[in-house]
Coordinates of C-alpha atoms in Angstrom, one line a residue:
X1 CA -0.3 -38.2 32.1
X2 CA -0.3 -37.1 28.4
X3 CA 2.5 -35.0 27.1
X4 CA 1.4 -31.4 26.8
X5 CA 3.0 -29.1 24.2
X6 CA 2.2 -26.1 22.0
X7 CA -0.4 -23.5 23.0
X8 CA -1.9 -25.5 25.8
X9 CA 1.5 -26.0 27.4
X10 CA 2.2 -22.2 27.2
X11 CA -1.1 -21.4 28.8
X12 CA -0.6 -23.9 31.5
X13 CA 2.9 -22.6 32.3
X14 CA 1.6 -19.1 32.7
X15 CA -0.8 -20.0 35.6
X16 CA 0.0 -20.0 39.3
X17 CA 0.0 -23.1 41.3
X18 CA -3.3 -22.0 42.9
X19 CA -4.9 -21.5 39.5
X20 CA -3.9 -24.9 38.3
X21 CA -5.2 -26.5 41.5
X22 CA -8.5 -24.6 40.9
X23 CA -8.8 -26.2 37.4
X24 CA -7.8 -29.7 38.5
X25 CA -10.3 -29.8 41.3
X26 CA -13.2 -28.4 39.2
X27 CA -15.8 -31.1 38.4
X28 CA -15.5 -31.4 34.6
X29 CA -17.1 -33.4 31.9
X30 CA -15.2 -34.6 28.8
X31 CA -17.8 -35.0 26.1
X32 CA -15.7 -35.1 22.9
X33 CA -12.8 -37.6 23.2
X34 CA -12.1 -40.0 20.4
X35 CA -10.8 -43.4 21.7
X36 CA -8.1 -44.0 19.0
X37 CA -6.9 -40.4 19.2
X38 CA -6.6 -40.5 23.0
X39 CA -4.5 -43.6 23.6
X40 CA -1.4 -42.9 25.7
X41 CA 1.7 -43.1 23.6
X42 CA 3.4 -45.6 25.9
X43 CA 0.5 -48.0 25.3
X44 CA 0.9 -47.7 21.5
X45 CA 4.6 -48.2 21.8
X46 CA 4.1 -51.4 23.9
X47 CA 1.5 -52.7 21.4
X48 CA 3.9 -52.0 18.6
X49 CA 6.7 -53.9 20.2
X50 CA 4.4 -56.9 20.7
X51 CA 3.0 -56.7 17.2
X52 CA 3.5 -59.4 14.7
X53 CA 1.5 -61.6 12.2
X54 CA -0.8 -60.4 9.5
X55 CA -3.5 -57.7 10.0
X56 CA -5.8 -55.7 7.8
X57 CA -5.3 -52.0 6.9
X58 CA -8.0 -50.3 4.8
X59 CA -9.5 -53.7 4.1
X60 CA -6.4 -55.2 2.3
X61 CA -4.2 -57.9 3.8
X62 CA -0.5 -56.9 4.1
X63 CA 2.5 -58.5 5.5
X64 CA 3.6 -57.9 9.1
X65 CA 6.9 -56.3 7.9
X66 CA 5.1 -53.7 5.8
X67 CA 2.6 -53.0 8.6
X68 CA 5.5 -52.7 11.0
X69 CA 7.0 -49.9 8.9
X70 CA 3.6 -48.1 8.8
X71 CA 3.3 -48.3 12.5
X72 CA 6.8 -47.2 13.3
X73 CA 6.6 -44.2 11.0
X74 CA 3.2 -43.2 12.5
X75 CA 4.5 -43.5 16.1
X76 CA 7.6 -41.5 15.3
X77 CA 5.4 -38.6 14.0
X78 CA 3.2 -38.8 17.2
X79 CA 6.3 -38.9 19.4
X80 CA 7.9 -35.8 17.9
X81 CA 4.7 -33.9 17.9
X82 CA 2.2 -33.3 15.0
X83 CA 2.5 -30.3 12.7
X84 CA -0.6 -29.9 10.5
X85 CA -0.8 -27.7 7.4
X86 CA -4.6 -28.2 7.3
X87 CA -7.3 -30.3 8.9
X88 CA -7.1 -32.9 6.2
X89 CA -3.5 -33.9 7.3
X90 CA -5.0 -35.0 10.6
X91 CA -6.8 -38.0 9.2
X92 CA -3.6 -39.5 7.7
X93 CA -2.2 -40.2 11.2
X94 CA -4.5 -43.0 12.1
X95 CA -3.5 -46.1 9.9
X96 CA -0.7 -46.8 12.4
X97 CA -3.1 -46.6 15.3
X98 CA -5.8 -48.7 13.6
X99 CA -3.2 -51.4 12.8
X100 CA -2.5 -51.8 16.5
X101 CA -6.1 -51.9 17.6
X102 CA -7.5 -54.4 15.2
X103 CA -8.4 -57.2 17.7
X104 CA -10.5 -57.3 20.9
X105 CA -7.6 -57.8 23.2
X106 CA -5.8 -54.7 22.0
X107 CA -9.0 -52.7 22.1
X108 CA -9.6 -53.7 25.7
X109 CA -6.1 -52.6 26.6
X110 CA -6.2 -49.2 24.9
X111 CA -9.7 -48.5 26.2
X112 CA -8.7 -49.3 29.8
X113 CA -5.7 -47.1 29.5
X114 CA -7.7 -44.2 28.0
X115 CA -10.3 -44.5 30.7
X116 CA -7.6 -44.6 33.4
X117 CA -5.9 -41.4 31.9
X118 CA -9.1 -39.5 32.2
X119 CA -10.8 -40.9 35.3
X120 CA -8.1 -41.9 37.7
X121 CA -5.7 -39.8 39.8
X122 CA -2.4 -39.2 38.0
X123 CA 1.2 -38.8 39.3
X124 CA 2.7 -35.5 38.2
X125 CA 6.4 -35.0 37.3
X126 CA 7.2 -34.0 40.9
X127 CA 5.7 -37.2 42.3
X128 CA 2.5 -35.6 43.7
X129 CA -0.9 -37.2 43.0
X130 CA -3.2 -35.0 41.0
X131 CA -7.0 -35.4 40.8
X132 CA -8.5 -37.1 37.8
X133 CA -8.7 -35.1 34.6
X134 CA -12.5 -35.2 34.6
X135 CA -15.5 -36.3 36.7
X136 CA -17.3 -37.8 33.8
X137 CA -16.3 -39.1 30.3
X138 CA -18.2 -39.8 27.2
X139 CA -15.8 -41.8 25.0
X140 CA -16.5 -42.1 21.3
X141 CA -15.3 -44.5 18.7
X142 CA -16.2 -45.8 15.2
X143 CA -16.6 -49.6 15.3
X144 CA -14.3 -51.3 12.8
X145 CA -14.3 -54.8 11.5
X146 CA -11.1 -56.8 10.8
X147 CA -10.0 -60.3 10.2
X148 CA -10.2 -60.8 14.0
X149 CA -13.4 -59.1 15.0
X150 CA -16.8 -57.8 13.8
X151 CA -18.1 -54.3 14.4
X152 CA -20.3 -55.7 17.2
X153 CA -17.3 -57.4 18.8
X154 CA -15.4 -54.2 18.6
X155 CA -18.1 -52.3 20.5
X156 CA -18.5 -55.1 23.1
X157 CA -14.8 -55.0 23.8
X158 CA -14.9 -51.3 24.4
X159 CA -18.0 -51.5 26.5
X160 CA -16.5 -54.2 28.7
X161 CA -14.0 -51.6 29.9
X162 CA -16.3 -48.6 30.0
X163 CA -18.7 -50.5 32.2
X164 CA -16.0 -51.2 34.8
X165 CA -16.8 -47.6 35.9
X166 CA -20.0 -46.5 37.4
X167 CA -22.5 -45.0 35.0
X168 CA -22.1 -41.6 36.5
X169 CA -18.5 -41.8 35.5
X170 CA -18.3 -43.1 31.9
X171 CA -20.4 -44.0 28.9
X172 CA -19.9 -44.7 25.2
X173 CA -20.9 -42.8 22.0
X174 CA -20.9 -44.8 18.7
X175 CA -19.4 -42.8 15.9
X176 CA -20.5 -43.0 12.2
X177 CA -17.8 -41.9 9.7
X178 CA -18.7 -39.6 6.8
X179 CA -16.7 -41.9 4.5
X180 CA -19.0 -44.8 5.2
X181 CA -21.6 -46.1 2.9
X182 CA -25.2 -45.7 4.0
X183 CA -25.4 -49.4 4.7
X184 CA -22.3 -49.3 7.0
X185 CA -23.8 -46.2 8.8
X186 CA -27.0 -48.1 9.3
X187 CA -25.1 -51.1 10.7
X188 CA -23.4 -48.9 13.2
X189 CA -26.7 -47.2 14.2
X190 CA -28.4 -50.6 14.6
X191 CA -25.6 -51.9 16.7
X192 CA -25.8 -48.8 19.0
X193 CA -29.6 -49.2 19.3
X194 CA -29.6 -53.0 19.9
X195 CA -26.7 -52.9 22.4
X196 CA -28.3 -50.0 24.3
X197 CA -31.6 -51.9 24.3
X198 CA -29.8 -54.9 25.7
X199 CA -28.7 -52.7 28.6
X200 CA -25.2 -51.8 27.4
X201 CA -23.9 -48.3 28.3
X202 CA -24.3 -46.5 25.0
X203 CA -25.7 -43.0 25.3
X204 CA -25.4 -41.6 21.8
X205 CA -24.3 -41.6 18.2
X206 CA -21.8 -39.3 16.6
X207 CA -21.0 -38.1 13.1
X208 CA -17.2 -37.8 12.5
X209 CA -14.6 -38.1 9.8
X210 CA -13.2 -35.9 7.1
X211 CA -15.6 -32.9 6.6
X212 CA -15.1 -32.7 2.9
X213 CA -16.6 -36.2 2.0
X214 CA -20.0 -37.8 2.1
X215 CA -23.5 -36.9 1.1
X216 CA -25.2 -36.1 4.4
X217 CA -28.7 -36.1 2.8
X218 CA -28.2 -39.9 2.5
X219 CA -27.4 -40.1 6.3
X220 CA -30.4 -38.1 7.5
X221 CA -32.7 -41.2 7.9
X222 CA -30.0 -42.7 10.1
X223 CA -29.7 -39.7 12.3
X224 CA -33.5 -39.4 12.7
X225 CA -33.7 -43.1 13.6
X226 CA -31.1 -42.5 16.3
X227 CA -33.2 -39.7 17.8
X228 CA -36.4 -41.7 17.6
X229 CA -34.8 -44.3 19.9
X230 CA -34.0 -41.8 22.5
X231 CA -30.2 -41.8 22.0
X232 CA -28.3 -38.5 22.0
X233 CA -27.0 -37.3 18.6
X234 CA -23.9 -35.2 18.3
X235 CA -22.5 -34.1 15.0
X236 CA -19.2 -32.8 13.9
X237 CA -20.4 -29.8 11.9
X238 CA -19.1 -26.7 10.0
X239 CA -15.5 -27.6 10.6
X240 CA -14.2 -26.1 7.3
X241 CA -14.9 -23.3 4.9
X242 CA -13.9 -24.1 1.3
X243 CA -15.1 -23.0 -2.1
X244 CA -14.6 -26.7 -3.2
X245 CA -17.0 -28.1 -0.6
X246 CA -20.7 -27.7 -0.6
X247 CA -21.8 -26.8 2.9
X248 CA -24.0 -29.4 4.5
X249 CA -24.6 -27.6 7.8
X250 CA -28.3 -27.0 7.2
X251 CA -28.8 -30.6 6.3
X252 CA -27.2 -31.8 9.5
X253 CA -29.1 -29.3 11.6
X254 CA -32.4 -30.6 10.2
X255 CA -31.6 -33.9 12.0
X256 CA -32.2 -32.1 15.3
X257 CA -28.9 -32.9 17.0
X258 CA -28.6 -32.9 20.7
X259 CA -25.1 -31.5 20.6
X260 CA -22.7 -30.1 18.0
X261 CA -18.9 -30.7 17.6
X262 CA -16.8 -27.7 16.7
X263 CA -19.5 -25.6 14.8
X264 CA -16.8 -23.3 13.5
X265 CA -18.1 -21.8 10.2
X266 CA -21.7 -21.0 10.6
X267 CA -24.0 -18.4 9.0
X268 CA -25.8 -15.9 11.1
X269 CA -29.1 -17.7 10.5
X270 CA -27.5 -21.0 11.6
X271 CA -26.1 -19.5 14.8
X272 CA -29.5 -18.0 15.6
X273 CA -31.1 -21.4 15.1
X274 CA -28.5 -23.0 17.4
X275 CA -28.9 -20.3 20.1
X276 CA -32.7 -20.5 19.9
X277 CA -32.7 -24.3 20.4
X278 CA -29.9 -24.2 23.1
X279 CA -27.9 -26.9 21.4
X280 CA -24.7 -27.3 23.4
X281 CA -21.4 -26.9 21.5
X282 CA -18.4 -29.1 22.1
X283 CA -15.4 -26.7 22.0
X284 CA -11.9 -28.1 21.3
X285 CA -9.5 -25.1 21.5
X286 CA -6.2 -26.8 20.8
X287 CA -7.6 -29.0 18.1
X288 CA -9.0 -25.9 16.3
X289 CA -5.7 -24.1 16.6
X290 CA -3.5 -26.9 15.4
X291 CA -5.8 -27.9 12.5
X292 CA -5.8 -24.2 11.6
X293 CA -9.6 -23.9 11.5
X294 CA -9.1 -20.8 13.7
X295 CA -6.0 -18.6 13.5
X296 CA -5.8 -17.5 17.2
X297 CA -7.9 -17.6 20.4
X298 CA -9.0 -14.0 20.1
X299 CA -10.8 -14.9 16.8
X300 CA -12.2 -18.2 18.2
X301 CA -15.9 -18.7 17.8
X302 CA -16.2 -19.5 21.6
X303 CA -16.5 -15.8 22.2
X304 CA -19.9 -15.6 20.5
X305 CA -21.3 -18.5 22.6
X306 CA -19.8 -17.0 25.8
X307 CA -21.4 -13.6 25.0
X308 CA -24.8 -15.3 24.4
X309 CA -24.4 -17.4 27.6
X310 CA -24.9 -20.4 25.4
X311 CA -24.2 -24.0 26.7
X312 CA -20.8 -25.2 25.8
X313 CA -18.5 -28.0 26.9
X314 CA -14.7 -27.7 26.8
X315 CA -13.2 -30.9 25.3
X316 CA -9.8 -32.3 24.2
X317 CA -10.8 -34.1 20.9
X318 CA -7.6 -36.2 20.6
X319 CA -5.0 -35.8 23.4
X320 CA -2.6 -38.2 21.7
X321 CA -2.4 -36.2 18.4
X322 CA -2.8 -32.7 19.9
X323 CA -0.7 -33.3 23.0
X324 CA -3.0 -31.6 25.4
X325 CA -5.2 -32.5 28.4
X326 CA -8.5 -31.3 29.7
X327 CA -6.7 -29.4 32.4
X328 CA -4.6 -27.7 29.7
X329 CA -7.7 -26.9 27.7
X330 CA -9.2 -25.1 30.7
X331 CA -5.9 -23.4 31.2
X332 CA -6.5 -21.8 27.8
X333 CA -9.7 -20.3 29.2
X334 CA -8.0 -18.9 32.3
X335 CA -4.6 -17.7 30.9
X336 CA -4.4 -14.0 30.0
X337 CA -4.3 -13.0 26.3
X338 CA -2.5 -13.7 24.1
X339 CA -1.8 -17.1 25.7
X340 CA -5.4 -17.6 26.7
X341 CA -8.9 -16.1 26.7
X342 CA -8.6 -14.5 30.1
X343 CA -11.8 -15.6 31.7
X344 CA -12.4 -15.3 35.5
X345 CA -12.6 -18.4 37.7
X346 CA -16.3 -17.8 38.2
X347 CA -16.9 -17.8 34.4
X348 CA -14.8 -21.0 34.1
X349 CA -16.8 -22.7 36.9
X350 CA -20.0 -21.8 34.9
X351 CA -18.5 -23.4 31.8
X352 CA -17.6 -26.6 33.7
X353 CA -21.2 -26.8 35.0
X354 CA -22.5 -26.2 31.5
X355 CA -20.5 -29.2 30.3
X356 CA -21.8 -31.4 33.1
X357 CA -25.4 -30.4 32.2
X358 CA -24.8 -31.3 28.6
X359 CA -24.0 -35.0 29.2
X360 CA -25.9 -37.8 27.5
X361 CA -26.0 -39.6 30.8
X362 CA -27.2 -43.2 30.8
X363 CA -29.8 -42.5 33.5
X364 CA -31.0 -39.2 32.1
X365 CA -32.0 -39.9 28.5
X366 CA -35.2 -38.0 28.3
X367 CA -37.2 -40.2 25.9
X368 CA -36.2 -43.5 27.5
X369 CA -35.5 -43.5 31.2
X370 CA -33.1 -46.1 32.6
X371 CA -32.5 -47.4 36.0
X372 CA -30.8 -50.3 37.8
X373 CA -32.9 -53.3 38.7
X374 CA -32.3 -55.0 42.1
X375 CA -30.3 -57.7 40.3
X376 CA -28.0 -55.0 38.9
X377 CA -29.3 -55.2 35.3
X378 CA -30.4 -52.1 33.4
X379 CA -34.1 -51.7 32.7
X380 CA -35.6 -49.7 29.8
X381 CA -39.0 -48.2 29.4
X382 CA -41.0 -49.8 26.6
X383 CA -41.7 -46.4 24.9
X384 CA -38.5 -46.5 22.9
X385 CA -40.0 -49.1 20.6
X386 CA -43.2 -47.3 19.8
X387 CA -43.6 -46.6 16.1
X388 CA -41.5 -49.5 15.0
X389 CA -42.4 -52.4 12.7
X390 CA -42.5 -56.0 13.8
X391 CA -39.0 -57.5 13.4
X392 CA -37.2 -54.1 13.6
X393 CA -33.8 -54.1 15.2
X394 CA -35.0 -51.9 18.1
X395 CA -37.9 -54.2 18.9
X396 CA -35.9 -57.4 18.5
X397 CA -33.2 -56.0 20.8
X398 CA -35.8 -55.1 23.4
X399 CA -37.5 -58.5 23.3
X400 CA -34.1 -60.2 23.4
X401 CA -33.2 -58.2 26.5
X402 CA -36.4 -59.2 28.3
X403 CA -35.8 -62.9 27.4
X404 CA -32.3 -62.6 28.8
X405 CA -33.8 -61.7 32.2
X406 CA -36.0 -64.9 32.4
X407 CA -34.7 -67.9 34.2
X408 CA -33.0 -70.5 32.0
X409 CA -35.5 -73.1 33.3
X410 CA -38.4 -71.1 32.0
X411 CA -39.5 -72.4 28.6
X412 CA -39.5 -69.9 25.8
X413 CA -42.8 -69.9 23.8
X414 CA -43.4 -68.4 20.4
X415 CA -45.6 -65.3 20.3
X416 CA -49.3 -65.6 19.8
X417 CA -50.7 -63.6 16.9
X418 CA -54.2 -62.1 17.0
X419 CA -55.3 -60.4 13.8
X420 CA -58.3 -58.1 13.3
X421 CA -59.0 -55.8 10.3
X422 CA -57.8 -52.7 12.3
X423 CA -55.4 -54.2 14.8
X424 CA -52.7 -56.9 15.3
X425 CA -51.7 -58.1 18.7
X426 CA -48.4 -60.0 19.1
X427 CA -48.5 -61.5 22.6
X428 CA -45.2 -62.5 24.2
X429 CA -46.6 -64.5 27.1
X430 CA -43.3 -65.6 28.6
X431 CA -42.0 -62.0 29.1
X432 CA -45.3 -60.5 30.1
X433 CA -46.0 -58.1 27.2
X434 CA -48.5 -57.6 24.4
X435 CA -47.7 -55.5 21.4
X436 CA -50.5 -53.7 19.6
X437 CA -49.8 -52.8 16.0
X438 CA -51.9 -50.5 13.8
X439 CA -52.2 -51.3 10.1
X440 CA -51.2 -48.5 7.7
X441 CA -51.2 -47.9 4.0
X442 CA -54.5 -49.6 3.5
X443 CA -53.4 -52.9 4.9
X444 CA -56.2 -55.0 6.4
X445 CA -55.0 -58.1 8.2
X446 CA -57.2 -61.2 8.2
X447 CA -57.8 -63.7 11.0
X448 CA -55.4 -66.6 11.4
X449 CA -52.6 -64.8 9.7
X450 CA -49.2 -66.1 10.9
X451 CA -46.2 -64.0 11.9
X452 CA -44.4 -64.9 8.7
X453 CA -47.5 -63.8 6.6
X454 CA -47.8 -60.4 8.2
X455 CA -47.0 -57.4 6.1
X456 CA -44.5 -56.1 8.6
X457 CA -43.7 -52.8 6.8
X458 CA -47.4 -51.9 7.0
X459 CA -47.7 -52.3 10.8
X460 CA -46.7 -49.7 13.3
X461 CA -46.4 -50.4 17.0
X462 CA -49.1 -48.3 18.7
X463 CA -48.8 -49.4 22.4
X464 CA -47.1 -51.9 24.7
X465 CA -49.0 -53.7 27.5
X466 CA -46.9 -54.8 30.5
X467 CA -48.4 -57.4 32.8
X468 CA -48.2 -57.9 36.6
X469 CA -49.8 -61.3 36.8
X470 CA -49.5 -62.1 40.6
X471 CA -52.0 -59.3 41.4
X472 CA -54.7 -60.8 39.1
X473 CA -57.6 -63.0 40.2
X474 CA -58.8 -65.9 38.1
X475 CA -61.4 -65.2 35.5
X476 CA -62.8 -66.5 32.3
X477 CA -60.8 -66.2 29.0
X478 CA -61.7 -63.3 26.7
X479 CA -64.2 -63.5 24.0
X480 CA -62.9 -63.1 20.4
X481 CA -64.7 -59.8 20.1
X482 CA -63.2 -58.2 23.2
X483 CA -59.5 -58.1 23.9
X484 CA -60.0 -58.1 27.7
X485 CA -56.4 -57.8 28.8
X486 CA -56.9 -58.5 32.5
X487 CA -58.6 -61.9 31.7
X488 CA -56.1 -62.9 29.1
X489 CA -53.2 -62.0 31.4
X490 CA -54.2 -64.3 34.2
X491 CA -54.7 -67.2 31.8
X492 CA -51.5 -67.1 29.9
X493 CA -49.0 -64.4 30.8
X494 CA -45.9 -64.3 33.0
X495 CA -45.0 -61.2 34.9
X496 CA -42.9 -58.6 33.1
X497 CA -39.3 -59.5 34.1
X498 CA -37.8 -56.0 33.9
X499 CA -39.2 -54.5 37.1
X500 CA -38.8 -51.9 38.5
X501 CA -39.4 -49.5 35.7
X502 CA -38.7 -45.8 36.2
X503 CA -41.3 -43.6 34.6
X504 CA -40.8 -39.9 34.0
X505 CA -43.4 -37.3 34.8
X506 CA -44.7 -35.1 31.9
X507 CA -43.6 -31.5 31.4
X508 CA -39.8 -32.0 31.5
X509 CA -39.8 -32.8 35.2
X510 CA -36.7 -34.8 36.3
X511 CA -38.7 -36.7 38.9
X512 CA -39.1 -40.5 38.3
X513 CA -41.9 -42.8 39.4
X514 CA -40.7 -46.3 40.5
X515 CA -43.0 -49.0 39.2
X516 CA -42.9 -52.1 41.4
X517 CA -45.1 -55.2 41.5
X518 CA -46.8 -53.9 44.6
X519 CA -47.5 -50.3 43.3
X520 CA -51.1 -49.3 44.1
X521 CA -53.6 -46.8 42.8
X522 CA -52.8 -44.4 45.6
X523 CA -49.1 -44.4 44.5
X524 CA -50.0 -43.5 40.9
X525 CA -52.4 -40.6 41.8
X526 CA -50.0 -39.2 44.4
X527 CA -47.2 -38.9 41.8
X528 CA -49.0 -38.2 38.5
X529 CA -52.1 -36.4 39.9
X530 CA -55.7 -36.9 38.8
X531 CA -56.0 -39.0 35.6
X532 CA -57.1 -37.6 32.3
X533 CA -59.7 -40.4 32.1
X534 CA -60.9 -43.2 34.3
X535 CA -63.5 -45.9 34.3
X536 CA -64.5 -49.5 35.3
X537 CA -65.4 -50.8 38.7
X538 CA -68.9 -52.0 37.7
X539 CA -70.4 -53.4 34.6
X540 CA -73.0 -55.6 32.9
X541 CA -71.6 -58.8 34.4
X542 CA -72.0 -57.9 38.0
X543 CA -69.0 -55.6 38.6
X544 CA -66.4 -57.8 36.8
X545 CA -64.6 -54.8 35.1
X546 CA -61.6 -53.6 37.0
X547 CA -61.0 -49.9 37.5
X548 CA -58.6 -48.1 35.2
X549 CA -56.9 -44.7 35.0
X550 CA -55.2 -43.0 32.0
X551 CA -52.7 -40.1 32.0
X552 CA -52.5 -38.9 28.4
X553 CA -49.7 -36.5 28.9
X554 CA -47.5 -39.3 30.3
X555 CA -48.6 -42.0 27.8
X556 CA -49.8 -44.3 30.5
X557 CA -53.0 -46.3 31.1
X558 CA -53.2 -48.5 34.2
X559 CA -55.7 -51.3 34.8
X560 CA -55.9 -52.5 38.4
X561 CA -56.5 -56.0 39.6
X562 CA -57.8 -57.9 42.7
X563 CA -61.1 -57.6 44.5
X564 CA -60.3 -54.0 45.5
X565 CA -60.7 -53.0 41.8
X566 CA -64.1 -54.5 41.2
X567 CA -67.7 -53.9 42.2
X568 CA -69.7 -51.0 43.4
X569 CA -67.2 -50.0 46.0
X570 CA -64.2 -50.3 43.7
X571 CA -63.4 -46.5 43.6
X572 CA -63.4 -46.3 47.4
X573 CA -61.2 -49.4 47.8
X574 CA -59.2 -48.8 44.6
X575 CA -56.5 -46.8 46.3
X576 CA -55.2 -50.1 47.7
X577 CA -55.6 -52.0 44.4
X578 CA -52.3 -53.1 42.8
X579 CA -51.7 -52.6 39.1
X580 CA -52.5 -55.5 36.8
X581 CA -51.6 -54.2 33.3
X582 CA -50.0 -51.0 32.2
X583 CA -50.3 -49.7 28.6
X584 CA -47.5 -47.5 27.4
X585 CA -48.4 -45.3 24.4
X586 CA -47.1 -42.1 22.8
X587 CA -47.8 -39.2 25.2
X588 CA -50.2 -36.6 24.1
X589 CA -48.5 -33.2 23.7
X590 CA -49.8 -30.5 25.9
X591 CA -49.7 -26.8 25.0
X592 CA -48.9 -24.5 28.0
X593 CA -51.6 -21.9 28.7

């Protein structure tokens, strides 16, 4: 267990045994915990004793003896307990920690120990076994490169440990530091997107770092790109109030964050905007007290959010530095003033439930639903790549993930390019998808253009076709003037390898539709209701056109295959027809009446 001192310890000591048991057994979510600030001190001490050879600090190579002095001085400060004059002092504590976590092996060790400290039962001082600190943990960390690892390798090492726990227990948030260049921030964002697209358990991106540095206008495109890919976005915001610092709160709020960290110094207008949009606030009581961004609990901004019944999550921030725990943070809620806020147990239960509802859970990302395939591999909906250019990191990551699901014995073929003046199809036969791009900015593609010759920045992904080849009957290849997807599929495509897909219903419903190879027309209508449009079943070539249905509010068009989907009796028999091709497109927004 972490050492608990200061205000949290005093609050905890004031509670009865029954009150402490109530807190410990309460299902809680820890949503704001920095990896390097949450490492158990014994772990760091062990790493320090094993530490030798040359490493990098702040990008410059130093000798092991010099580094050892930095480490020992930093550990001694942490051991004695941190005293901060202002929030800026906090950031000077980390060079010693970074020096010890500069390679994948050390990262795996500290990540494992941090996860264990939050998610595993702990032995108390009297020898009794206590419940885990939390039921769910979103750990966050800024990927660093060193002489021994790249940023990607950093994240992969952390994810290896996070993914040892079930997805309802733990996930990772990738942090972007305000001190970074825009290029470095973009690299971190692209890593988060590509790894998530490859099925790794990344649920969001965070903005952290010293609040008095960086131009956040430059970071806005990064944050908006994060949101467009369906990842959660949480921002450390309004942490300080200083005449020397230009507030950037309005700039950050324009990025439409999913959650906010601290949110201490806000104007009335900003508070009203946050309340209106129900943006959950990550509250770190001890952190605020020790960094002196609030003077005492009676003046803490948590009271405004409690009065408004606004969603909040109680968090620890950095248990190593602030010598607290999630149990101790909840003790600050329950303890009577002046040691605590003096809330009732029912109020605290509501706060814990609010924290659980505010998770960026891997399975609950609203714009990109995720589930487990029978083989155990994560499957993502194609909609997260809509609006991207050919060759974008999101699209390449998605295609790479699909390719990884194919058998190694299946040959990989280059995509087929079909260019028309108003459309470009990039057909990936081996993974069962066709990508339809719309030209923009006056670009008019010409036939026989190669992939290398395409003006990629002037093409936007409009829709994704997913193929279910086994349910198709043989037919003639398509004509050049008609992109008949059902015919083309049977001739050239493999079945989409990432089935089943879980498809959300429109209107914010949490229900999910499981798309399997054998899903029929009856299944679609039973779940999504009557389609917005439908057609097919007969045609000029003797009933060769299969029936199709479209649900605009879902962003879904389904073409059915087999004999049941053709001919004059197709709509009577169509309930038993299996899907042949599904087109995913941007859902049409509906306005409630």
